[in-house]
GROMACS .gro file of C-alpha atoms in nm:
model
  432
    1MET     CA    1   9.488  -4.668   4.052
    2GLN     CA    2   9.462  -4.225   4.071
    3THR     CA    3   9.595  -3.972   3.855
    4ASN     CA    4   9.831  -3.781   4.092
    5PHE     CA    5   9.547  -3.520   4.165
    6VAL     CA    6   9.811  -3.351   4.508
    7GLU     CA    7  10.127  -3.366   4.271
    8GLU     CA    8   9.816  -3.178   4.007
    9LEU     CA    9   9.826  -2.899   4.302
   10ARG     CA   10  10.149  -2.900   4.406
   11TRP     CA   11  10.328  -2.828   3.998
   12ARG     CA   12  10.060  -2.625   3.961
   13GLY     CA   13  10.117  -2.417   4.275
   14LEU     CA   14   9.800  -2.487   4.416
   15LEU     CA   15   9.895  -2.687   4.729
   16GLN     CA   16   9.928  -2.507   5.031
   17ASP     CA   17   9.861  -2.765   5.329
   18LEU     CA   18   9.714  -3.177   5.378
   19ILE     CA   19   9.606  -3.367   5.643
   20PRO     CA   20   9.950  -3.627   5.659
   21GLU     CA   21   9.837  -4.015   5.363
   22THR     CA   22   9.602  -3.771   5.173
   23GLU     CA   23   9.817  -3.807   4.865
   24ALA     CA   24   9.827  -4.198   4.888
   25PHE     CA   25   9.446  -4.177   4.981
   26LEU     CA   26   9.396  -4.011   4.709
   27LEU     CA   27   9.559  -4.224   4.448
   28ASN     CA   28   9.486  -4.525   4.555
   29THR     CA   29   9.100  -4.434   4.613
   30SER     CA   30   8.830  -4.270   4.400
   31THR     CA   31   8.610  -4.059   4.687
   32ARG     CA   32   8.396  -3.832   4.692
   33GLY     CA   33   8.531  -3.470   4.782
   34TYR     CA   34   8.362  -3.175   4.860
   35ILE     CA   35   8.445  -2.749   4.821
   36GLY     CA   36   8.124  -2.496   4.987
   37PHE     CA   37   7.996  -2.163   4.880
   38ASP     CA   38   7.851  -1.926   5.057
   39PRO     CA   39   7.581  -1.789   4.783
   40THR     CA   40   7.592  -1.398   4.941
   41SER     CA   41   7.597  -1.281   4.571
   42ASP     CA   42   7.446  -1.414   4.267
   43SER     CA   43   7.746  -1.445   4.119
   44LEU     CA   44   8.089  -1.575   4.150
   45HIS     CA   45   8.343  -1.408   4.145
   46ILE     CA   46   8.766  -1.454   4.002
   47GLY     CA   47   8.850  -1.522   4.338
   48SER     CA   48   8.603  -1.811   4.309
   49LEU     CA   49   8.715  -1.934   4.039
   50VAL     CA   50   9.056  -2.125   4.171
   51GLN     CA   51   8.809  -2.355   4.369
   52ILE     CA   52   8.631  -2.452   4.044
   53ILE     CA   53   8.948  -2.518   3.894
   54ILE     CA   54   9.065  -2.725   4.177
   55LEU     CA   55   8.730  -2.950   4.162
   56MET     CA   56   8.769  -2.932   3.747
   57HIS     CA   57   9.133  -3.122   3.851
   58PHE     CA   58   8.951  -3.362   4.121
   59GLN     CA   59   8.687  -3.442   3.869
   60LYS     CA   60   8.954  -3.535   3.650
   61ALA     CA   61   9.165  -3.723   3.822
   62GLY     CA   62   8.876  -3.984   3.874
   63HIS     CA   63   8.727  -3.867   4.237
   64HIS     CA   64   8.358  -3.698   4.244
   65PRO     CA   65   8.307  -3.338   4.337
   66ILE     CA   66   8.103  -3.254   4.548
   67VAL     CA   67   7.985  -2.840   4.515
   68LEU     CA   68   7.825  -2.781   4.856
   69LEU     CA   69   7.604  -2.429   4.853
   70GLY     CA   70   7.574  -2.272   5.183
   71GLY     CA   71   7.164  -2.180   5.229
   72ALA     CA   72   7.263  -2.258   5.563
   73THR     CA   73   7.573  -2.121   5.673
   74GLY     CA   74   7.541  -1.825   5.419
   75MET     CA   75   7.285  -1.680   5.625
   76ILE     CA   76   7.562  -1.662   5.903
   77GLY     CA   77   7.914  -1.569   5.685
   78ASP     CA   78   8.251  -1.723   5.722
   79PRO     CA   79   8.481  -1.536   5.985
   80SER     CA   80   8.754  -1.676   5.818
   81GLY     CA   81   9.028  -1.357   5.652
   82LYS     CA   82   8.727  -1.135   5.786
   83SER     CA   83   8.759  -0.813   5.988
   84ASP     CA   84   8.409  -0.762   6.033
   85GLU     CA   85   8.108  -0.944   6.038
   86ARG     CA   86   7.926  -0.953   5.711
   87ASN     CA   87   7.519  -0.860   5.679
   88LEU     CA   88   7.291  -1.149   5.712
   89LEU     CA   89   7.117  -1.203   5.409
   90ASP     CA   90   6.750  -1.389   5.440
   91GLN     CA   91   6.644  -1.713   5.273
   92LYS     CA   92   6.470  -1.495   4.967
   93THR     CA   93   6.794  -1.413   4.875
   94LEU     CA   94   7.032  -1.674   4.996
   95LYS     CA   95   6.796  -1.865   4.742
   96LYS     CA   96   6.771  -1.676   4.441
   97ASN     CA   97   7.171  -1.644   4.466
   98SER     CA   98   7.148  -2.002   4.485
   99GLN     CA   99   7.001  -2.066   4.198
  100ALA     CA  100   7.206  -1.800   4.014
  101ILE     CA  101   7.537  -2.019   4.132
  102LYS     CA  102   7.399  -2.339   4.068
  103LYS     CA  103   7.381  -2.249   3.674
  104GLN     CA  104   7.742  -2.123   3.679
  105PHE     CA  105   7.869  -2.406   3.795
  106GLU     CA  106   7.694  -2.620   3.538
  107ASN     CA  107   7.961  -2.462   3.297
  108PHE     CA  108   8.270  -2.596   3.469
  109LEU     CA  109   8.177  -2.999   3.588
  110ASP     CA  110   8.037  -3.250   3.467
  111PHE     CA  111   7.668  -3.279   3.648
  112ASP     CA  112   7.610  -3.560   3.402
  113ARG     CA  113   7.428  -3.928   3.581
  114LYS     CA  114   7.600  -4.144   3.338
  115SER     CA  115   7.946  -4.058   3.420
  116LYS     CA  116   8.128  -4.240   3.623
  117ASN     CA  117   8.226  -3.944   3.822
  118LYS     CA  118   7.981  -3.715   3.848
  119ALA     CA  119   7.922  -3.403   4.014
  120VAL     CA  120   7.648  -3.328   4.244
  121MET     CA  121   7.532  -3.008   4.385
  122LEU     CA  122   7.426  -3.002   4.764
  123ASN     CA  123   7.278  -2.739   5.005
  124ASN     CA  124   7.304  -2.701   5.336
  125TYR     CA  125   7.015  -2.541   5.390
  126ASP     CA  126   6.787  -2.904   5.355
  127TRP     CA  127   6.969  -3.097   5.686
  128MET     CA  128   7.058  -2.771   5.891
  129LYS     CA  129   6.704  -2.585   5.837
  130SER     CA  130   6.498  -2.825   6.078
  131TYR     CA  131   6.827  -2.853   6.347
  132THR     CA  132   6.681  -2.743   6.684
  133LEU     CA  133   6.957  -2.510   6.861
  134VAL     CA  134   6.884  -2.818   7.178
  135ASP     CA  135   6.937  -3.088   6.901
  136PHE     CA  136   7.309  -2.938   6.758
  137SER     CA  137   7.407  -2.855   7.113
  138ARG     CA  138   7.331  -3.191   7.200
  139ASP     CA  139   7.486  -3.374   6.921
  140ILE     CA  140   7.789  -3.139   6.796
  141GLY     CA  141   7.822  -2.920   7.081
  142LYS     CA  142   7.930  -3.181   7.318
  143HIS     CA  143   8.203  -3.306   7.093
  144ILE     CA  144   8.431  -2.969   7.055
  145THR     CA  145   8.552  -2.788   7.309
  146VAL     CA  146   8.572  -2.407   7.381
  147ASN     CA  147   8.914  -2.443   7.406
  148TYR     CA  148   8.953  -2.603   7.071
  149MET     CA  149   8.760  -2.366   6.886
  150MET     CA  150   8.946  -2.076   7.034
  151SER     CA  151   9.304  -2.215   6.919
  152LYS     CA  152   9.110  -2.161   6.551
  153GLU     CA  153   9.356  -1.847   6.397
  154SER     CA  154   9.038  -1.720   6.249
  155VAL     CA  155   8.922  -1.614   6.569
  156LYS     CA  156   9.210  -1.535   6.723
  157LYS     CA  157   9.303  -1.239   6.484
  158ARG     CA  158   8.919  -1.157   6.577
  159LEU     CA  159   8.922  -1.160   6.901
  160ASP     CA  160   9.307  -0.976   6.941
  161SER     CA  161   9.324  -0.626   7.082
  162ASN     CA  162   9.405  -0.443   6.776
  163VAL     CA  163   9.066  -0.568   6.657
  164LYS     CA  164   8.859  -0.262   6.716
  165VAL     CA  165   8.479  -0.526   6.623
  166GLY     CA  166   8.490  -0.862   6.760
  167MET     CA  167   8.315  -1.195   6.685
  168SER     CA  168   7.935  -1.269   6.770
  169PHE     CA  169   7.848  -1.593   6.883
  170THR     CA  170   7.654  -1.601   6.533
  171GLU     CA  171   8.010  -1.623   6.401
  172PHE     CA  172   8.120  -1.806   6.645
  173THR     CA  173   7.968  -2.126   6.566
  174TYR     CA  174   7.991  -2.099   6.200
  175GLN     CA  175   8.324  -2.407   6.219
  176LEU     CA  176   8.115  -2.607   6.443
  177LEU     CA  177   7.884  -2.552   6.189
  178GLN     CA  178   8.071  -2.603   5.859
  179GLY     CA  179   8.236  -2.906   6.093
  180TYR     CA  180   7.885  -3.040   6.103
  181ASP     CA  181   7.805  -3.035   5.717
  182PHE     CA  182   8.159  -3.241   5.628
  183LEU     CA  183   8.004  -3.493   5.940
  184HIS     CA  184   7.695  -3.513   5.751
  185LEU     CA  185   7.845  -3.557   5.359
  186TYR     CA  186   8.066  -3.828   5.548
  187LYS     CA  187   7.784  -4.013   5.700
  188THR     CA  188   7.512  -3.952   5.430
  189VAL     CA  189   7.772  -3.997   5.154
  190ASP     CA  190   8.054  -4.122   5.245
  191CYS     CA  191   8.238  -3.786   5.155
  192LYS     CA  192   8.596  -3.822   5.305
  193ILE     CA  193   8.776  -3.520   5.203
  194GLN     CA  194   8.723  -3.106   5.240
  195LEU     CA  195   8.928  -2.899   5.019
  196GLY     CA  196   8.904  -2.519   5.047
  197GLY     CA  197   9.143  -2.185   5.089
  198SER     CA  198   9.427  -2.220   5.346
  199ASP     CA  199   9.220  -1.958   5.535
  200GLN     CA  200   9.011  -2.289   5.593
  201TRP     CA  201   9.174  -2.502   5.726
  202GLY     CA  202   9.043  -2.426   6.075
  203ASN     CA  203   8.702  -2.497   5.977
  204ILE     CA  204   8.806  -2.774   5.792
  205THR     CA  205   8.979  -2.966   6.061
  206THR     CA  206   8.714  -2.954   6.307
  207GLY     CA  207   8.513  -3.110   6.038
  208THR     CA  208   8.745  -3.406   6.042
  209GLU     CA  209   8.790  -3.345   6.405
  210LEU     CA  210   8.431  -3.406   6.420
  211ILE     CA  211   8.419  -3.711   6.233
  212ARG     CA  212   8.651  -3.849   6.450
  213ARG     CA  213   8.576  -3.781   6.769
  214LYS     CA  214   8.220  -3.841   6.650
  215GLU     CA  215   8.189  -4.149   6.443
  216ASN     CA  216   8.566  -4.277   6.543
  217GLY     CA  217   8.640  -4.173   6.124
  218LYS     CA  218   8.973  -4.074   5.908
  219ALA     CA  219   8.889  -3.765   5.740
  220TYR     CA  220   9.086  -3.556   5.494
  221ALA     CA  221   9.174  -3.224   5.371
  222ILE     CA  222   9.389  -3.012   5.111
  223THR     CA  223   9.437  -2.664   5.123
  224CYS     CA  224   9.549  -2.435   4.882
  225PRO     CA  225   9.671  -2.107   4.884
  226LEU     CA  226   9.448  -1.769   4.867
  227ILE     CA  227   9.627  -1.548   4.569
  228LYS     CA  228   9.761  -1.252   4.599
  229LYS     CA  229   9.879  -1.050   4.363
  230SER     CA  230  10.285  -0.997   4.376
  231ASP     CA  231  10.246  -0.613   4.504
  232GLY     CA  232  10.023  -0.769   4.744
  233SER     CA  233   9.676  -0.647   4.680
  234LYS     CA  234   9.379  -0.878   4.692
  235PHE     CA  235   9.337  -1.044   4.380
  236GLY     CA  236   9.030  -1.046   4.182
  237LYS     CA  237   8.989  -0.684   4.276
  238THR     CA  238   8.936  -0.339   4.072
  239GLU     CA  239   8.857  -0.020   4.163
  240GLU     CA  240   8.570  -0.086   4.015
  241GLY     CA  241   8.553  -0.384   4.292
  242ASN     CA  242   8.536  -0.775   4.254
  243ILE     CA  243   8.528  -0.929   3.903
  244TRP     CA  244   8.192  -1.122   3.835
  245LEU     CA  245   8.191  -1.418   3.608
  246ASP     CA  246   7.867  -1.340   3.556
  247LYS     CA  247   7.886  -1.100   3.203
  248ASN     CA  248   7.597  -0.918   3.310
  249LYS     CA  249   7.835  -0.791   3.627
  250THR     CA  250   8.161  -0.782   3.467
  251SER     CA  251   8.192  -0.785   3.071
  252THR     CA  252   8.379  -0.986   2.857
  253TYR     CA  253   8.545  -0.721   2.783
  254LYS     CA  254   8.663  -0.593   3.096
  255PHE     CA  255   8.705  -0.949   3.234
  256TYR     CA  256   8.913  -1.061   2.938
  257GLN     CA  257   9.152  -0.688   2.958
  258PHE     CA  258   9.203  -0.724   3.360
  259TRP     CA  259   9.391  -1.072   3.273
  260LEU     CA  260   9.577  -0.926   3.010
  261ASN     CA  261   9.698  -0.640   3.238
  262THR     CA  262   9.850  -0.833   3.489
  263THR     CA  263  10.234  -0.838   3.572
  264ASP     CA  264  10.522  -1.018   3.435
  265GLN     CA  265  10.550  -1.168   3.784
  266ASP     CA  266  10.176  -1.245   3.814
  267ALA     CA  267  10.166  -1.414   3.471
  268LEU     CA  268  10.430  -1.634   3.555
  269ASN     CA  269  10.219  -1.794   3.847
  270TYR     CA  270   9.890  -1.725   3.674
  271ILE     CA  271   9.965  -1.962   3.364
  272LYS     CA  272   9.980  -2.242   3.627
  273ILE     CA  273   9.733  -2.185   3.822
  274PHE     CA  274   9.396  -2.026   3.570
  275THR     CA  275   9.500  -2.258   3.304
  276PHE     CA  276   9.508  -2.667   3.155
  277LEU     CA  277   9.770  -2.622   2.993
  278SER     CA  278   9.991  -2.879   3.019
  279ARG     CA  279  10.282  -2.898   3.233
  280GLU     CA  280  10.539  -2.934   2.895
  281GLN     CA  281  10.349  -2.656   2.783
  282ILE     CA  282  10.335  -2.385   2.983
  283GLU     CA  283  10.734  -2.418   3.068
  284ARG     CA  284  10.787  -2.341   2.717
  285LYS     CA  285  10.553  -2.058   2.698
  286ILE     CA  286  10.732  -1.946   3.001
  287GLU     CA  287  11.076  -1.961   2.825
  288GLU     CA  288  10.982  -1.777   2.532
  289HIS     CA  289  10.798  -1.459   2.737
  290ILE     CA  290  11.099  -1.457   2.989
  291GLU     CA  291  11.324  -1.386   2.609
  292SER     CA  292  11.075  -1.150   2.466
  293PRO     CA  293  10.837  -0.984   2.727
  294HIS     CA  294  10.766  -0.673   2.587
  295LEU     CA  295  10.577  -0.934   2.344
  296ARG     CA  296  10.335  -0.946   2.692
  297ILE     CA  297  10.296  -1.353   2.562
  298LEU     CA  298  10.168  -1.477   2.926
  299GLN     CA  299   9.951  -1.230   2.955
  300LYS     CA  300   9.782  -1.269   2.579
  301ILE     CA  301   9.760  -1.631   2.638
  302ILE     CA  302   9.623  -1.638   3.015
  303ALA     CA  303   9.316  -1.393   2.890
  304LYS     CA  304   9.266  -1.627   2.615
  305GLU     CA  305   9.204  -1.959   2.798
  306ILE     CA  306   9.020  -1.830   3.074
  307THR     CA  307   8.770  -1.620   2.885
  308ILE     CA  308   8.735  -1.897   2.647
  309PHE     CA  309   8.654  -2.124   2.952
  310VAL     CA  310   8.433  -1.863   3.087
  311HIS     CA  311   8.273  -1.718   2.855
  312GLY     CA  312   8.332  -1.922   2.550
  313GLU     CA  313   8.471  -1.866   2.216
  314LYS     CA  314   8.243  -1.590   2.059
  315ALA     CA  315   8.288  -1.387   2.348
  316PHE     CA  316   8.644  -1.364   2.390
  317LYS     CA  317   8.662  -1.327   2.006
  318LYS     CA  318   8.434  -0.989   2.085
  319ALA     CA  319   8.617  -0.907   2.367
  320VAL     CA  320   8.937  -0.879   2.158
  321GLU     CA  321   8.726  -0.690   1.855
  322ALA     CA  322   8.629  -0.446   2.143
  323SER     CA  323   9.037  -0.446   2.262
  324GLN     CA  324   9.078  -0.358   1.908
  325ILE     CA  325   8.813  -0.065   1.845
  326LEU     CA  326   8.887   0.128   2.168
  327PHE     CA  327   9.285   0.104   2.135
  328GLY     CA  328   9.252   0.243   1.702
  329THR     CA  329   9.342  -0.075   1.576
  330ALA     CA  330   9.014  -0.236   1.455
  331THR     CA  331   8.967  -0.090   1.052
  332SER     CA  332   8.724   0.178   1.034
  333GLU     CA  333   8.481  -0.103   0.822
  334ALA     CA  334   8.485  -0.312   1.124
  335LEU     CA  335   8.381  -0.045   1.333
  336GLN     CA  336   8.070   0.067   1.129
  337LYS     CA  337   7.968  -0.357   1.139
  338VAL     CA  338   8.001  -0.409   1.551
  339ASP     CA  339   7.656  -0.420   1.705
  340ILE     CA  340   7.489  -0.126   1.942
  341GLU     CA  341   7.529  -0.353   2.235
  342LEU     CA  342   7.940  -0.381   2.246
  343PHE     CA  343   7.963  -0.010   2.093
  344LEU     CA  344   7.751   0.165   2.439
  345GLU     CA  345   7.931  -0.134   2.648
  346LEU     CA  346   8.265   0.043   2.486
  347PHE     CA  347   8.224   0.430   2.542
  348GLU     CA  348   8.014   0.422   2.796
  349GLY     CA  349   8.014   0.735   2.990
  350VAL     CA  350   8.155   0.911   2.733
  351PRO     CA  351   7.989   1.271   2.642
  352GLN     CA  352   7.728   1.227   2.312
  353THR     CA  353   7.517   1.482   2.128
  354GLU     CA  354   7.173   1.456   1.966
  355VAL     CA  355   7.222   1.525   1.600
  356SER     CA  356   6.967   1.501   1.320
  357MET     CA  357   7.013   1.220   1.031
  358SER     CA  358   6.933   1.430   0.786
  359LYS     CA  359   7.247   1.682   0.867
  360ILE     CA  360   7.425   1.373   0.850
  361LYS     CA  361   7.301   1.252   0.503
  362LYS     CA  362   7.417   1.631   0.404
  363GLY     CA  363   7.716   1.629   0.596
  364ILE     CA  364   7.895   1.823   0.838
  365ASP     CA  365   8.223   1.951   0.780
  366ILE     CA  366   8.432   1.839   1.037
  367ILE     CA  367   8.563   2.169   1.260
  368SER     CA  368   8.162   2.269   1.286
  369ALA     CA  369   8.145   1.895   1.397
  370LEU     CA  370   8.410   1.949   1.676
  371VAL     CA  371   8.254   2.258   1.793
  372LEU     CA  372   7.908   2.413   1.624
  373GLU     CA  373   7.736   2.075   1.680
  374THR     CA  374   7.871   1.937   1.978
  375GLY     CA  375   8.099   2.127   2.217
  376PHE     CA  376   8.370   1.907   2.222
  377LEU     CA  377   8.592   2.149   2.099
  378LYS     CA  378   8.564   2.477   2.247
  379SER     CA  379   8.660   2.724   1.928
  380ASN     CA  380   8.699   2.701   1.601
  381GLY     CA  381   9.086   2.789   1.636
  382GLU     CA  382   9.159   2.471   1.898
  383ALA     CA  383   8.974   2.302   1.582
  384LYS     CA  384   9.212   2.385   1.337
  385ARG     CA  385   9.519   2.359   1.554
  386ALA     CA  386   9.399   1.996   1.657
  387LEU     CA  387   9.328   1.920   1.330
  388SER     CA  388   9.711   2.055   1.204
  389GLU     CA  389   9.894   1.822   1.470
  390ASN     CA  390   9.699   1.515   1.330
  391SER     CA  391   9.520   1.443   1.663
  392ILE     CA  392   9.171   1.410   1.565
  393SER     CA  393   8.979   1.122   1.432
  394VAL     CA  394   8.632   1.010   1.329
  395ASN     CA  395   8.605   0.637   1.378
  396GLN     CA  396   8.950   0.577   1.489
  397VAL     CA  397   9.068   0.709   1.204
  398LYS     CA  398   9.293   1.082   1.157
  399VAL     CA  399   9.129   1.288   0.956
  400ASP     CA  400   9.212   1.668   0.787
  401GLN     CA  401   9.036   2.004   0.780
  402ASN     CA  402   8.853   1.882   0.482
  403TYR     CA  403   8.724   1.591   0.620
  404ILE     CA  404   8.270   1.563   0.580
  405VAL     CA  405   8.086   1.420   0.845
  406ASP     CA  406   7.824   1.226   0.712
  407GLN     CA  407   7.605   0.871   0.686
  408ASN     CA  408   7.927   0.700   0.616
  409ASP     CA  409   8.049   0.708   0.918
  410LEU     CA  410   7.787   0.526   1.086
  411ILE     CA  411   7.838   0.326   1.377
  412ALA     CA  412   7.538   0.028   1.386
  413ALA     CA  413   7.325   0.311   1.213
  414HIS     CA  414   7.297   0.530   1.490
  415TYR     CA  415   7.654   0.669   1.585
  416ILE     CA  416   7.992   0.877   1.490
  417LEU     CA  417   8.307   0.881   1.774
  418LEU     CA  418   8.465   1.116   1.734
  419LYS     CA  419   8.819   1.088   1.905
  420ARG     CA  420   9.059   1.420   2.005
  421GLY     CA  421   9.452   1.250   2.115
  422LYS     CA  422   9.434   0.895   2.272
  423LYS     CA  423   9.167   0.886   2.536
  424SER     CA  424   8.947   1.188   2.495
  425PHE     CA  425   8.589   1.087   2.337
  426PHE     CA  426   8.264   1.206   2.161
  427ILE     CA  427   7.983   1.069   2.007
  428LEU     CA  428   7.778   1.185   1.785
  429ASN     CA  429   7.412   0.998   1.854
  430VAL     CA  430   7.218   1.035   1.565
  431ILE     CA  431   6.834   1.069   1.534
  432ASP     CA  432   6.576   1.055   1.281
   0.00000   0.00000   0.00000
């Protein structure tokens, strides 16, 4: 008897559609199931995180997860949910992306050969690369009618008269290729279920139909709802673009801040979707949050759990430290001990000027530091007013007109941070 995987998805808000009898099948059978990921980038983003978490729940429930990299289908691009056609990627780029994504997955799923229900990773390029168009048309194309393919929602939307860009034959065949993936996995590794987002329902059911028509077999499907923000905007997108899982594309600090800035309404959903806390723990935290929303209890828990989940505890602590530095809650001593990489990451784009170490060792009065040495403020008069208003900080500590900037203020041995008000920063870059 298996843990109820479907019920786990249901209470977490991760269940949209499923083929009848799927829940009963999974309760009585340990089976293989897969989700496809097209390697269109060299990193997954938090939109992919939902599918990763679903595979993790699948494995925890005693089943065998398959990660299917779309080395072949990624060359085409899935039209589902898209209003125009993707740029086609070459095999070299897709191979590079696949290798990078593979490393990321190893952080989330158990691929240990000794595990009873180990995860495996496959690439559909391996079975599509030598499949000729003639053979594919004879073996697969004849089993699915054009009428059936035209009835799919992803196709209908792209052929809608209001959409200026139509659908190429290349994209039109995508559902057949994905359907064939399911058929191939069904035949070769006894994979009985495909999982995915609700926008994949049409593609997934093409696979179950192909299995039924060609093999007289029974296959299953589950989709989860597409995650959106409460204001209707796309989840995982910011003004800068995607929130990536690779810290080199989205810093751990920015990743942490994304979750910390979640709205109260979204936090009520995200705590269930993106953490592995138990039902009882989540219900208790939601009650606490509703009683004291100003404490932002859910946002703090979500940001902590997901940052540790993706980047590890050490990186999480570094993100918290970065937040304290940026928002002025860190002590001057803590700021001076911060490493150069984190400092530069936090204050990327902040204007700076160079000043010699010899000057810093002698000491520079604060007004000269603000005006003559940096041009941060326009005049001595402006500097004096700002200081009298108590709006000037050195390394996040308020200072007065008598303050002398010297080597005791150095951050990571090379920098001194000046600030006016809450958001206006300037950096002294101290050189030998």
